Structure formats: C-alpha cells, structure tokens
Amino acid sequence: MGIVELISVVVLLGGLCAESKYMVYNTSAGIDAGKINVHLVPHTHDDVGWLKTVDQYYVGSNNSIQGACVQNVLDSLVPALLADKNRKFIYVEQTFFQRWWRDQSELTQTIVKKLVSSGQLEFINGGMCMHDEAVPHYIDMIDQTTLGHRFLKEEFGVTPRIGWQIDPFGHSAVQAYLLGAEVGFDSVFFARIDYQDRIKRKKEKSLEVIWRGSKSLGSSAQIFAGAFPEHYEPPPGFYFEVNADSPVVQDNVDLFDYNVQDRVNDFVAAAIAQANITRTNHIMWTMGTDFKYQYAHTWFRNMDKLIHYVNKDGRVNALYSTPSIYTDAKYATSKSWPLKIDDYFPSCKCLLDRILYK
Ligand SMILES: *[C@@H]1O[C@H](CO)[C@@H](O)[C@H](O)[C@H]1NC(C)=O
Ligand SMILES: *[C@@H]1O[C@H](CO)[C@@H](O)[C@H](O)[C@H]1NC(C)=O
Ligand SMILES: *[C@@H]1O[C@H](CO)[C@@H](O)[C@H](O)[C@H]1NC(C)=O
C-alpha cells in the first residue's frame, strides 16, 4: 500500500468512525436538469504584486499592509480537498503556484498530482499572472501565458481549458480571440465591464455571450464569455473566510443559534435572483476573493453544509463545481447566445471599487 492509499484509508476510516457520532454531509450532488443549478466555484485571487510585493504576498510578511499569505492558502488547501473527494478548487496564478511547488516534499507533490488528475484541483487561466488587457503588448501576454502553461504541461500533463480574467479593468477583443479562442480556451470569465453595460445586460440576460473578437477570423476564433453579475466574490452573506461576518451555518438543533432554515432560504433567494438574469438553469457563484482560503476549511465546512441542506430542501440544486464543469453544462443546454464583437472598454473603476471595498 502506497502512502497516498494509506492516507485515503485513514481518511475513510475516520469518516466511518465519525458516522455514528457526527453529522456526515452529502456533498455528492451533480447537475439536476430540472432545477436551478448553483455551481459553487471555490477560488482565491492572488495578485502577483499589488499592495505588497510578490515576495511579501507569498511568505505572508508585512501583514499590516494587507493580511495575505499565499503559502497559507496552498498549504491549507491540500488537507481540505483530501477530507472530501467532492470538494473542488481552482488555482490560477502560476508565479505563486510554481514557487510553492518547489518548496513541497515528494509526498505532497504526489498527493497534489492525484488531486489534479481526479479533477478536484484544476488549473485555469494558467499564466504566470492574470495580465491586464488594456496596457501590455500582446507579445508579453502570449509569453507569460506560454511560460505558465508549459510548466503545467510538463509537470502535470494538463492544459488549462478556461480563461479567468476576473480582476483586469476592462477586457480587450484581443483577449477573446488571441489569448482566448486561439489559446484553446473553451470560455473566458471576467468581472469588470462598464456599469451601464452591465445594467443593460442583466435586463436582457446577456451577461453571457459568444464573443467574436476578430473581424478577420470571425466565428473561427469565437469564445463563450461570461461577465459576472457583480464582482468575483460570493453573493452577500456567503463569505466564509476566518473573521468574515457572514452567518456561519449552525446545524446543532440543541443550540439557540441554529439557523439552517434561514441560511437555506437566503441561499434559495440569492439563487433565484441570479437565475432571473441568466440564460439556462445554470448559475455560477464565485466562492472566494483576493488572497482567501488562508484557512481553507472554514469555506469548505460551510459549503458542505449548504450543499447538504439546500439539496435536502430541494427547491434548487447546489453542487461543487469548476468553470470547466459550468461551461460544459452551458454547452450541453444547446441554447443560443447573444453575439458580442469589439472590446469591453472602458470600465468604470470607481463604481466597482466602491462595491469591492465597501
Ligand atoms: C446525496 O445527494 C444526491 C443528490 O443531491 C442524491 O442523489 C444521493 O442519493 C444522496 N446520497 C445519500 C446517501 O443520501
Ligand atoms: C516590510 O517588513 C520589513 C520587515 O519587517 C520592514 O523592514 C519593511 O519596512 C516593511 N515594508 C513596508 C513597506 O512596510
Ligand atoms: C426578475 O426580473 C424582473 C425583471 O427585471 C424583475 O422585475 C423581478 O423583480 C425579478 N425577480 C427576482 C426574484 O429577482
């Protein structure tokens, strides 16, 4: 028996022993064609240098500037994913990932490779950073994407399927056709578009489109593109970092603060509101934001419970997902989508920052 199998057995036995004494959550939900499907996409957004330097972010120094430590995120993720095979996570910025990878033991590397091959951990975007789309020259965008993708191919034998440009201020048609379709991505997701455009698109259910960025390449280089309804955070009240003030799910019936029904009602209301501005019965909740999952278990503990109790309730279907699973589900519905040409520029930074840093 290899060490990984041994760990799995210990985890399994731990689960079985716990069954009689503790609650076991059913997190195994897949897609339910007859309901609104809420795709919970656990993610962290780790800027490769912003308020701190890239080194300060990685090691977690100078936390008075910003409490952020990428080592903590990646370290805590591994046991959190091992604890339940239905849990999923996406990781994006290769500058941080490669640095962390070089610090890991062979044992951890073997475990992480298994998490990647089983689909629990998926690399998306996959460049060294999430490049800006307004300012850099396209050669640099290609180079930094290539550098990240080459490492993933050599080390894990995988190629990212999804573009994830959630933080740049506005989006370029070049991203859609050259750094999207031509890279081989099946879709690209982002947050920041002009606020008036966003209001209009919500009304018309056109946040998700087929984006044809090149006049000369036309439909041969088009891509499914989704702008989020708000920012790349969870809906209000579903934010579970340590010290966050969203109500945690409390399911011990003996305690005064038991709140399962309230939390399920909040979940269903938020899902119905988003489904109301989205084509098809698939919606995505981006469960994370900047430098989160420093203690990954707080998020997964609450999402496990939400999936369990929301599906027991039965009004909507909640599942652990990734942008790839979400994209496949969208394609599978065979719906037609509005066509988008040209850029998403300019983007009104001030209004969105008011939402982000409220
Ligand atoms: C777990 O939930 C799924 C769907 O949500 C259901 O199909 C399955 O039967 C459940 N499993 C158990 C053991 O309750
Ligand atoms: C960051 O931390 C180092 C070591 O504590 C300190 O010398 C430096 O002044 C800090 N930098 C900033 C910008 O606060
Ligand atoms: C759904 O959208 C319509 C039209 O924009 C709006 O009037 C209605 O309040 C929305 N319903 C929900 C539940 O958000």
Tab-separated table of C-alpha atoms and ligand atoms in Angstrom:
chain	number	residue	atom	x	y	z
A	1	MET	CA	0.000	0.000	0.000
A	2	GLY	CA	1.447	3.378	-1.040
A	3	ILE	CA	1.452	6.317	1.298
A	4	VAL	CA	-1.358	8.042	-0.600
A	5	GLU	CA	-3.583	4.966	-0.345
A	6	LEU	CA	-2.687	4.745	3.326
A	7	ILE	CA	-3.786	8.337	3.850
A	8	SER	CA	-7.022	7.646	1.952
A	9	VAL	CA	-7.740	4.650	4.172
A	10	VAL	CA	-7.114	6.669	7.306
A	11	VAL	CA	-9.413	9.442	5.994
A	12	LEU	CA	-12.040	6.838	5.076
A	13	LEU	CA	-11.857	5.097	8.437
A	14	GLY	CA	-12.028	8.480	10.141
A	15	GLY	CA	-15.210	9.162	8.179
A	16	LEU	CA	-16.777	5.791	9.014
A	17	CYS	CA	-15.962	6.033	12.719
A	18	ALA	CA	-17.382	9.525	12.755
A	19	GLU	CA	-20.676	8.430	11.248
A	20	SER	CA	-22.252	7.258	14.428
A	21	LYS	CA	-21.192	10.286	16.431
A	22	TYR	CA	-21.093	13.188	13.999
A	23	MET	CA	-23.051	14.559	11.090
A	24	VAL	CA	-21.978	13.318	7.647
A	25	TYR	CA	-22.744	15.789	4.877
A	26	ASN	CA	-23.864	14.636	1.456
A	27	THR	CA	-21.805	16.748	-0.954
A	28	SER	CA	-22.055	14.396	-3.923
A	29	ALA	CA	-24.599	16.361	-5.978
A	30	GLY	CA	-24.125	16.561	-9.741
A	31	ILE	CA	-26.253	18.529	-12.197
A	32	ASP	CA	-30.048	18.299	-11.915
A	33	ALA	CA	-31.617	19.211	-15.268
A	34	GLY	CA	-34.977	20.030	-13.671
A	35	LYS	CA	-33.770	22.684	-11.213
A	36	ILE	CA	-31.686	25.826	-10.972
A	37	ASN	CA	-28.123	24.523	-10.579
A	38	VAL	CA	-25.925	26.664	-8.346
A	39	HIS	CA	-22.324	25.913	-9.317
A	40	LEU	CA	-20.201	26.718	-6.269
A	41	VAL	CA	-16.718	27.522	-7.560
A	42	PRO	CA	-14.214	27.765	-4.696
A	43	HIS	CA	-11.373	30.089	-5.708
A	44	THR	CA	-8.743	32.508	-4.450
A	45	HIS	CA	-7.481	35.510	-6.382
A	46	ASP	CA	-3.794	36.067	-5.668
A	47	ASP	CA	-2.416	39.225	-7.255
A	48	VAL	CA	1.183	38.797	-8.370
A	49	GLY	CA	2.138	42.048	-6.626
A	50	TRP	CA	-0.317	44.793	-5.626
A	51	LEU	CA	-0.264	46.482	-2.186
A	52	LYS	CA	2.655	44.234	-1.240
A	53	THR	CA	5.436	42.772	-3.351
A	54	VAL	CA	5.129	39.303	-4.787
A	55	ASP	CA	7.573	38.011	-2.150
A	56	GLN	CA	5.672	39.631	0.728
A	57	TYR	CA	2.451	38.063	-0.534
A	58	TYR	CA	3.992	34.634	-0.842
A	59	VAL	CA	5.635	34.458	2.584
A	60	GLY	CA	2.969	36.492	4.385
A	61	SER	CA	5.201	39.275	5.661
A	62	ASN	CA	4.170	42.926	6.166
A	63	ASN	CA	0.631	41.875	7.076
A	64	SER	CA	-0.087	45.337	8.461
A	65	ILE	CA	-0.281	46.457	4.825
A	66	GLN	CA	-2.600	43.591	3.843
A	67	GLY	CA	-3.237	40.318	5.666
A	68	ALA	CA	-2.223	37.966	2.872
A	69	CYS	CA	-0.044	34.859	2.697
A	70	VAL	CA	-0.264	32.652	-0.377
A	71	GLN	CA	1.714	29.847	1.305
A	72	ASN	CA	-1.121	29.532	3.818
A	73	VAL	CA	-3.684	29.255	1.039
A	74	LEU	CA	-1.936	26.448	-0.791
A	75	ASP	CA	-0.848	24.640	2.386
A	76	SER	CA	-4.354	24.579	3.836
A	77	LEU	CA	-5.970	23.598	0.572
A	78	VAL	CA	-4.401	20.151	0.355
A	79	PRO	CA	-5.869	18.647	3.559
A	80	ALA	CA	-9.187	20.423	2.888
A	81	LEU	CA	-9.502	18.710	-0.508
A	82	LEU	CA	-8.373	15.330	0.880
A	83	ALA	CA	-11.087	15.479	3.535
A	84	ASP	CA	-13.909	15.121	0.956
A	85	LYS	CA	-13.486	13.931	-2.620
A	86	ASN	CA	-16.454	16.045	-3.795
A	87	ARG	CA	-14.751	19.306	-2.855
A	88	LYS	CA	-13.137	21.210	-5.704
A	89	PHE	CA	-10.827	24.171	-6.122
A	90	ILE	CA	-9.343	26.146	-8.976
A	91	TYR	CA	-5.904	27.693	-8.911
A	92	VAL	CA	-4.776	30.395	-11.311
A	93	GLU	CA	-1.522	32.318	-10.754
A	94	GLN	CA	1.497	30.217	-11.680
A	95	THR	CA	4.044	32.621	-10.222
A	96	PHE	CA	2.821	31.624	-6.768
A	97	PHE	CA	1.993	28.039	-7.551
A	98	GLN	CA	5.404	27.229	-9.028
A	99	ARG	CA	7.165	28.796	-6.083
A	100	TRP	CA	5.064	26.768	-3.639
A	101	TRP	CA	5.591	23.618	-5.704
A	102	ARG	CA	9.361	23.930	-5.422
A	103	ASP	CA	9.005	24.055	-1.605
A	104	GLN	CA	6.974	20.832	-1.349
A	105	SER	CA	8.110	17.344	-0.423
A	106	GLU	CA	7.809	14.494	-2.894
A	107	LEU	CA	4.916	13.140	-0.836
A	108	THR	CA	2.939	16.382	-1.088
A	109	GLN	CA	3.723	16.632	-4.789
A	110	THR	CA	2.384	13.103	-5.314
A	111	ILE	CA	-0.811	13.952	-3.422
A	112	VAL	CA	-1.305	17.186	-5.372
A	113	LYS	CA	-0.792	15.355	-8.678
A	114	LYS	CA	-3.580	12.976	-7.666
A	115	LEU	CA	-5.847	15.897	-6.782
A	116	VAL	CA	-5.192	17.351	-10.238
A	117	SER	CA	-5.761	14.095	-12.116
A	118	SER	CA	-9.008	13.435	-10.226
A	119	GLY	CA	-10.281	16.926	-11.114
A	120	GLN	CA	-10.525	18.112	-7.505
A	121	LEU	CA	-7.842	20.704	-8.163
A	122	GLU	CA	-7.992	22.365	-11.557
A	123	PHE	CA	-5.622	24.929	-13.031
A	124	ILE	CA	-7.383	27.587	-15.038
A	125	ASN	CA	-6.052	30.644	-16.906
A	126	GLY	CA	-2.617	29.236	-16.044
A	127	GLY	CA	-0.338	32.120	-16.973
A	128	MET	CA	2.298	33.395	-14.554
A	129	CYS	CA	-0.151	36.187	-13.642
A	130	MET	CA	-3.581	37.466	-14.710
A	131	HIS	CA	-2.387	40.045	-17.213
A	132	ASP	CA	-4.026	43.406	-17.689
A	133	GLU	CA	-5.692	43.713	-21.078
A	134	ALA	CA	-5.522	47.454	-21.747
A	135	VAL	CA	-1.835	48.254	-21.407
A	136	PRO	CA	0.529	45.303	-22.117
A	137	HIS	CA	1.777	44.432	-25.585
A	138	TYR	CA	0.235	41.244	-26.909
A	139	ILE	CA	3.638	39.569	-27.204
A	140	ASP	CA	4.075	39.823	-23.423
A	141	MET	CA	0.607	38.404	-22.862
A	142	ILE	CA	1.458	35.433	-25.062
A	143	ASP	CA	4.854	34.929	-23.391
A	144	GLN	CA	3.604	34.968	-19.816
A	145	THR	CA	0.716	32.641	-20.691
A	146	THR	CA	3.079	30.258	-22.501
A	147	LEU	CA	5.512	30.171	-19.595
A	148	GLY	CA	2.788	29.151	-17.148
A	149	HIS	CA	1.149	26.643	-19.490
A	150	ARG	CA	4.467	24.987	-20.331
A	151	PHE	CA	5.118	24.242	-16.656
A	152	LEU	CA	1.628	22.748	-16.200
A	153	LYS	CA	2.051	20.568	-19.272
A	154	GLU	CA	5.479	19.313	-18.223
A	155	GLU	CA	4.730	18.812	-14.540
A	156	PHE	CA	1.084	17.688	-14.609
A	157	GLY	CA	0.374	16.859	-18.260
A	158	VAL	CA	-2.590	19.249	-18.270
A	159	THR	CA	-3.553	22.300	-20.319
A	160	PRO	CA	-5.942	24.867	-18.801
A	161	ARG	CA	-9.311	24.986	-20.559
A	162	ILE	CA	-10.709	28.216	-19.180
A	163	GLY	CA	-9.766	31.897	-19.297
A	164	TRP	CA	-10.254	33.584	-15.912
A	165	GLN	CA	-9.585	37.329	-16.257
A	166	ILE	CA	-11.580	38.282	-13.188
A	167	ASP	CA	-9.549	41.260	-11.995
A	168	PRO	CA	-8.429	43.340	-15.022
A	169	PHE	CA	-10.142	46.702	-15.620
A	170	GLY	CA	-11.944	46.147	-18.879
A	171	HIS	CA	-11.471	43.461	-21.497
A	172	SER	CA	-9.915	43.505	-24.919
A	173	ALA	CA	-11.144	41.819	-28.086
A	174	VAL	CA	-7.564	40.519	-28.405
A	175	GLN	CA	-8.112	38.579	-25.196
A	176	ALA	CA	-11.231	36.996	-26.682
A	177	TYR	CA	-9.758	35.707	-29.933
A	178	LEU	CA	-5.977	35.542	-29.448
A	179	LEU	CA	-5.498	34.865	-25.716
A	180	GLY	CA	-8.808	33.001	-25.526
A	181	ALA	CA	-10.041	31.050	-28.539
A	182	GLU	CA	-6.614	30.732	-30.167
A	183	VAL	CA	-5.022	29.577	-26.906
A	184	GLY	CA	-7.611	26.793	-26.939
A	185	PHE	CA	-9.783	28.010	-24.072
A	186	ASP	CA	-13.433	26.906	-24.109
A	187	SER	CA	-14.636	30.010	-22.269
A	188	VAL	CA	-13.454	33.160	-20.524
A	189	PHE	CA	-14.929	34.768	-17.397
A	190	PHE	CA	-14.448	38.258	-16.008
A	191	ALA	CA	-15.956	40.785	-13.629
A	192	ARG	CA	-15.335	44.347	-14.741
A	193	ILE	CA	-17.363	45.840	-17.535
A	194	ASP	CA	-18.895	49.296	-17.804
A	195	TYR	CA	-21.640	49.644	-15.206
A	196	GLN	CA	-24.284	50.857	-17.667
A	197	ASP	CA	-23.471	47.968	-19.984
A	198	ARG	CA	-23.849	45.626	-17.013
A	199	ILE	CA	-27.279	47.003	-16.079
A	200	LYS	CA	-28.448	46.582	-19.679
A	201	ARG	CA	-27.038	43.082	-19.959
A	202	LYS	CA	-28.725	41.979	-16.739
A	203	LYS	CA	-32.086	43.124	-18.093
A	204	GLU	CA	-31.502	41.375	-21.417
A	205	LYS	CA	-29.890	38.289	-19.874
A	206	SER	CA	-26.823	38.975	-21.994
A	207	LEU	CA	-24.009	38.854	-19.440
A	208	GLU	CA	-23.052	35.600	-21.142
A	209	VAL	CA	-22.331	35.822	-24.853
A	210	ILE	CA	-20.445	34.374	-27.749
A	211	TRP	CA	-17.576	36.808	-28.184
A	212	ARG	CA	-16.172	37.188	-31.669
A	213	GLY	CA	-13.127	39.359	-31.136
A	214	SER	CA	-11.533	39.282	-34.582
A	215	LYS	CA	-13.155	40.701	-37.701
A	216	SER	CA	-10.928	38.662	-39.989
A	217	LEU	CA	-11.066	35.347	-38.091
A	218	GLY	CA	-14.785	35.688	-37.330
A	219	SER	CA	-16.517	32.608	-35.984
A	220	SER	CA	-13.348	30.511	-36.281
A	221	ALA	CA	-11.941	32.304	-33.216
A	222	GLN	CA	-15.001	32.939	-31.049
A	223	ILE	CA	-15.380	32.039	-27.408
A	224	PHE	CA	-18.129	31.674	-24.793
A	225	ALA	CA	-17.649	34.651	-22.478
A	226	GLY	CA	-19.296	35.380	-19.149
A	227	ALA	CA	-19.336	38.637	-17.216
A	228	PHE	CA	-20.278	38.080	-13.576
A	229	PRO	CA	-23.483	39.753	-12.329
A	230	GLU	CA	-21.470	41.693	-9.725
A	231	HIS	CA	-17.864	41.130	-8.739
A	232	TYR	CA	-15.855	37.922	-8.290
A	233	GLU	CA	-16.997	37.420	-4.708
A	234	PRO	CA	-19.817	35.255	-3.340
A	235	PRO	CA	-23.327	36.728	-3.052
A	236	PRO	CA	-23.632	38.859	0.114
A	237	GLY	CA	-23.841	36.700	3.234
A	238	PHE	CA	-21.925	33.716	1.822
A	239	TYR	CA	-18.384	34.784	2.576
A	240	PHE	CA	-16.653	32.346	4.905
A	241	GLU	CA	-13.048	33.447	5.432
A	242	VAL	CA	-11.856	33.400	9.047
A	243	ASN	CA	-13.095	36.685	10.615
A	244	ALA	CA	-15.744	37.213	7.927
A	245	ASP	CA	-19.103	38.364	9.256
A	246	SER	CA	-21.427	36.222	7.111
A	247	PRO	CA	-23.569	33.973	9.323
A	248	VAL	CA	-21.932	30.542	9.503
A	249	VAL	CA	-24.255	27.581	9.067
A	250	GLN	CA	-25.138	26.281	12.559
A	251	ASP	CA	-26.897	22.948	12.446
A	252	ASN	CA	-26.809	21.756	16.026
A	253	VAL	CA	-30.519	21.678	16.914
A	254	ASP	CA	-29.693	21.828	20.616
A	255	LEU	CA	-28.211	25.287	20.287
A	256	PHE	CA	-30.025	28.610	20.323
A	257	ASP	CA	-28.222	29.883	17.199
A	258	TYR	CA	-29.429	27.021	14.985
A	259	ASN	CA	-30.022	28.716	11.620
A	260	VAL	CA	-30.270	26.056	8.905
A	261	GLN	CA	-33.674	27.112	7.573
A	262	ASP	CA	-32.690	30.796	7.445
A	263	ARG	CA	-29.475	30.030	5.618
A	264	VAL	CA	-31.228	27.738	3.145
A	265	ASN	CA	-33.857	30.426	2.479
A	266	ASP	CA	-31.113	33.032	1.893
A	267	PHE	CA	-29.364	30.642	-0.465
A	268	VAL	CA	-32.504	29.880	-2.487
A	269	ALA	CA	-33.460	33.593	-2.715
A	270	ALA	CA	-29.994	34.558	-3.985
A	271	ALA	CA	-30.059	31.702	-6.494
A	272	ILE	CA	-33.491	32.651	-7.862
A	273	ALA	CA	-32.465	36.309	-8.188
A	274	GLN	CA	-29.369	35.373	-10.192
A	275	ALA	CA	-31.220	32.826	-12.318
A	276	ASN	CA	-33.612	35.644	-13.205
A	277	ILE	CA	-30.829	37.464	-15.096
A	278	THR	CA	-29.128	34.375	-16.529
A	279	ARG	CA	-29.923	32.199	-19.546
A	280	THR	CA	-30.316	28.465	-18.830
A	281	ASN	CA	-30.775	26.970	-15.369
A	282	HIS	CA	-27.042	27.102	-14.568
A	283	ILE	CA	-25.596	29.898	-12.449
A	284	MET	CA	-22.092	30.286	-11.030
A	285	TRP	CA	-21.213	31.504	-7.538
A	286	THR	CA	-17.579	32.570	-7.234
A	287	MET	CA	-16.841	31.364	-3.688
A	288	GLY	CA	-13.765	33.378	-2.766
A	289	THR	CA	-11.891	36.582	-3.479
A	290	ASP	CA	-8.442	38.178	-3.005
A	291	PHE	CA	-5.981	36.024	-1.013
A	292	LYS	CA	-8.738	33.975	0.624
A	293	TYR	CA	-8.693	30.344	1.795
A	294	GLN	CA	-5.798	31.035	4.173
A	295	TYR	CA	-7.611	28.512	6.327
A	296	ALA	CA	-9.481	26.674	3.582
A	297	HIS	CA	-11.556	24.571	5.953
A	298	THR	CA	-13.802	27.490	7.023
A	299	TRP	CA	-15.099	27.828	3.471
A	300	PHE	CA	-15.487	24.108	2.814
A	301	ARG	CA	-17.136	23.403	6.164
A	302	ASN	CA	-19.884	25.914	5.347
A	303	MET	CA	-20.230	24.896	1.694
A	304	ASP	CA	-20.522	21.203	2.695
A	305	LYS	CA	-23.438	22.115	4.947
A	306	LEU	CA	-25.080	24.388	2.389
A	307	ILE	CA	-24.923	21.711	-0.326
A	308	HIS	CA	-26.318	19.135	2.085
A	309	TYR	CA	-29.218	21.211	3.443
A	310	VAL	CA	-30.086	23.086	0.236
A	311	ASN	CA	-30.403	19.821	-1.680
A	312	LYS	CA	-32.426	18.271	1.121
A	313	ASP	CA	-34.731	21.290	0.860
A	314	GLY	CA	-34.928	20.598	-2.882
A	315	ARG	CA	-36.000	23.971	-4.333
A	316	VAL	CA	-32.641	24.461	-6.086
A	317	ASN	CA	-29.660	22.164	-6.665
A	318	ALA	CA	-26.260	23.136	-5.221
A	319	LEU	CA	-23.012	21.473	-6.281
A	320	TYR	CA	-19.234	21.790	-6.040
A	321	SER	CA	-18.128	22.849	-9.479
A	322	THR	CA	-15.435	24.493	-11.570
A	323	PRO	CA	-15.671	26.885	-14.537
A	324	SER	CA	-14.996	23.876	-16.829
A	325	ILE	CA	-17.960	21.938	-15.447
A	326	TYR	CA	-20.060	25.096	-15.673
A	327	THR	CA	-19.001	25.714	-19.288
A	328	ASP	CA	-19.765	22.112	-20.267
A	329	ALA	CA	-23.202	22.450	-18.658
A	330	LYS	CA	-23.862	25.630	-20.642
A	331	TYR	CA	-22.823	23.980	-23.929
A	332	ALA	CA	-24.950	20.932	-23.102
A	333	THR	CA	-28.126	23.037	-22.977
A	334	SER	CA	-27.662	23.907	-26.695
A	335	LYS	CA	-29.143	27.369	-26.096
A	336	SER	CA	-28.207	30.179	-28.436
A	337	TRP	CA	-26.321	33.174	-27.068
A	338	PRO	CA	-26.134	36.843	-27.948
A	339	LEU	CA	-23.173	37.777	-30.104
A	340	LYS	CA	-20.562	40.243	-28.834
A	341	ILE	CA	-17.966	41.917	-31.035
A	342	ASP	CA	-15.374	44.537	-30.079
A	343	ASP	CA	-13.953	45.302	-26.597
A	344	TYR	CA	-15.378	45.754	-23.101
A	345	PHE	CA	-13.718	49.158	-22.658
A	346	PRO	CA	-13.727	51.463	-20.854
A	347	SER	CA	-14.540	50.032	-17.451
A	348	CYS	CA	-15.697	52.369	-14.719
A	349	LYS	CA	-13.226	51.584	-11.955
A	350	CYS	CA	-14.572	53.942	-9.298
A	351	LEU	CA	-18.066	52.481	-9.108
A	352	LEU	CA	-16.840	48.895	-8.944
A	353	ASP	CA	-14.220	49.690	-6.359
A	354	ARG	CA	-16.936	51.119	-4.177
A	355	ILE	CA	-18.634	47.733	-4.345
A	356	LEU	CA	-15.402	45.800	-3.789
A	357	TYR	CA	-14.039	47.800	-0.865
A	358	LYS	CA	-17.295	48.806	0.807
B	1	LIG	C1	-26.751	12.572	-1.872
B	1	LIG	O1	-27.334	13.587	-2.670
B	1	LIG	C2	-27.579	13.214	-4.021
B	1	LIG	C3	-28.115	14.418	-4.800
B	1	LIG	O2	-28.133	15.588	-4.105
B	1	LIG	C4	-28.551	12.047	-4.049
B	1	LIG	O3	-28.738	11.645	-5.388
B	1	LIG	C5	-27.984	10.893	-3.250
B	1	LIG	O4	-28.924	9.850	-3.178
B	1	LIG	C6	-27.644	11.353	-1.840
B	1	LIG	N1	-26.960	10.275	-1.133
B	1	LIG	C7	-27.314	9.892	0.104
B	1	LIG	C8	-26.503	8.797	0.705
B	1	LIG	O5	-28.243	10.413	0.686
B	2	LIG	C1	8.070	45.153	5.451
B	2	LIG	O1	8.616	44.419	6.524
B	2	LIG	C2	10.012	44.566	6.666
B	2	LIG	C3	10.499	43.588	7.741
B	2	LIG	O2	9.682	43.655	8.889
B	2	LIG	C4	10.321	46.012	7.031
B	2	LIG	O3	11.728	46.217	7.155
B	2	LIG	C5	9.785	46.896	5.908
B	2	LIG	O4	9.948	48.265	6.270
B	2	LIG	C6	8.319	46.613	5.637
B	2	LIG	N1	7.926	47.357	4.455
B	2	LIG	C7	6.915	48.172	4.429
B	2	LIG	C8	6.654	48.857	3.126
B	2	LIG	O5	6.201	48.377	5.404
B	3	LIG	C1	-36.768	39.194	-12.129
B	3	LIG	O1	-36.566	40.197	-13.109
B	3	LIG	C2	-37.643	41.064	-13.292
B	3	LIG	C3	-37.353	41.959	-14.495
B	3	LIG	O2	-36.104	42.583	-14.380
B	3	LIG	C4	-37.894	41.848	-12.012
B	3	LIG	O3	-38.992	42.699	-12.146
B	3	LIG	C5	-38.131	40.858	-10.877
B	3	LIG	O4	-38.233	41.548	-9.657
B	3	LIG	C6	-37.001	39.845	-10.775
B	3	LIG	N1	-37.317	38.825	-9.801
B	3	LIG	C7	-36.432	38.408	-8.877
B	3	LIG	C8	-36.917	37.324	-7.976
B	3	LIG	O5	-35.313	38.873	-8.772
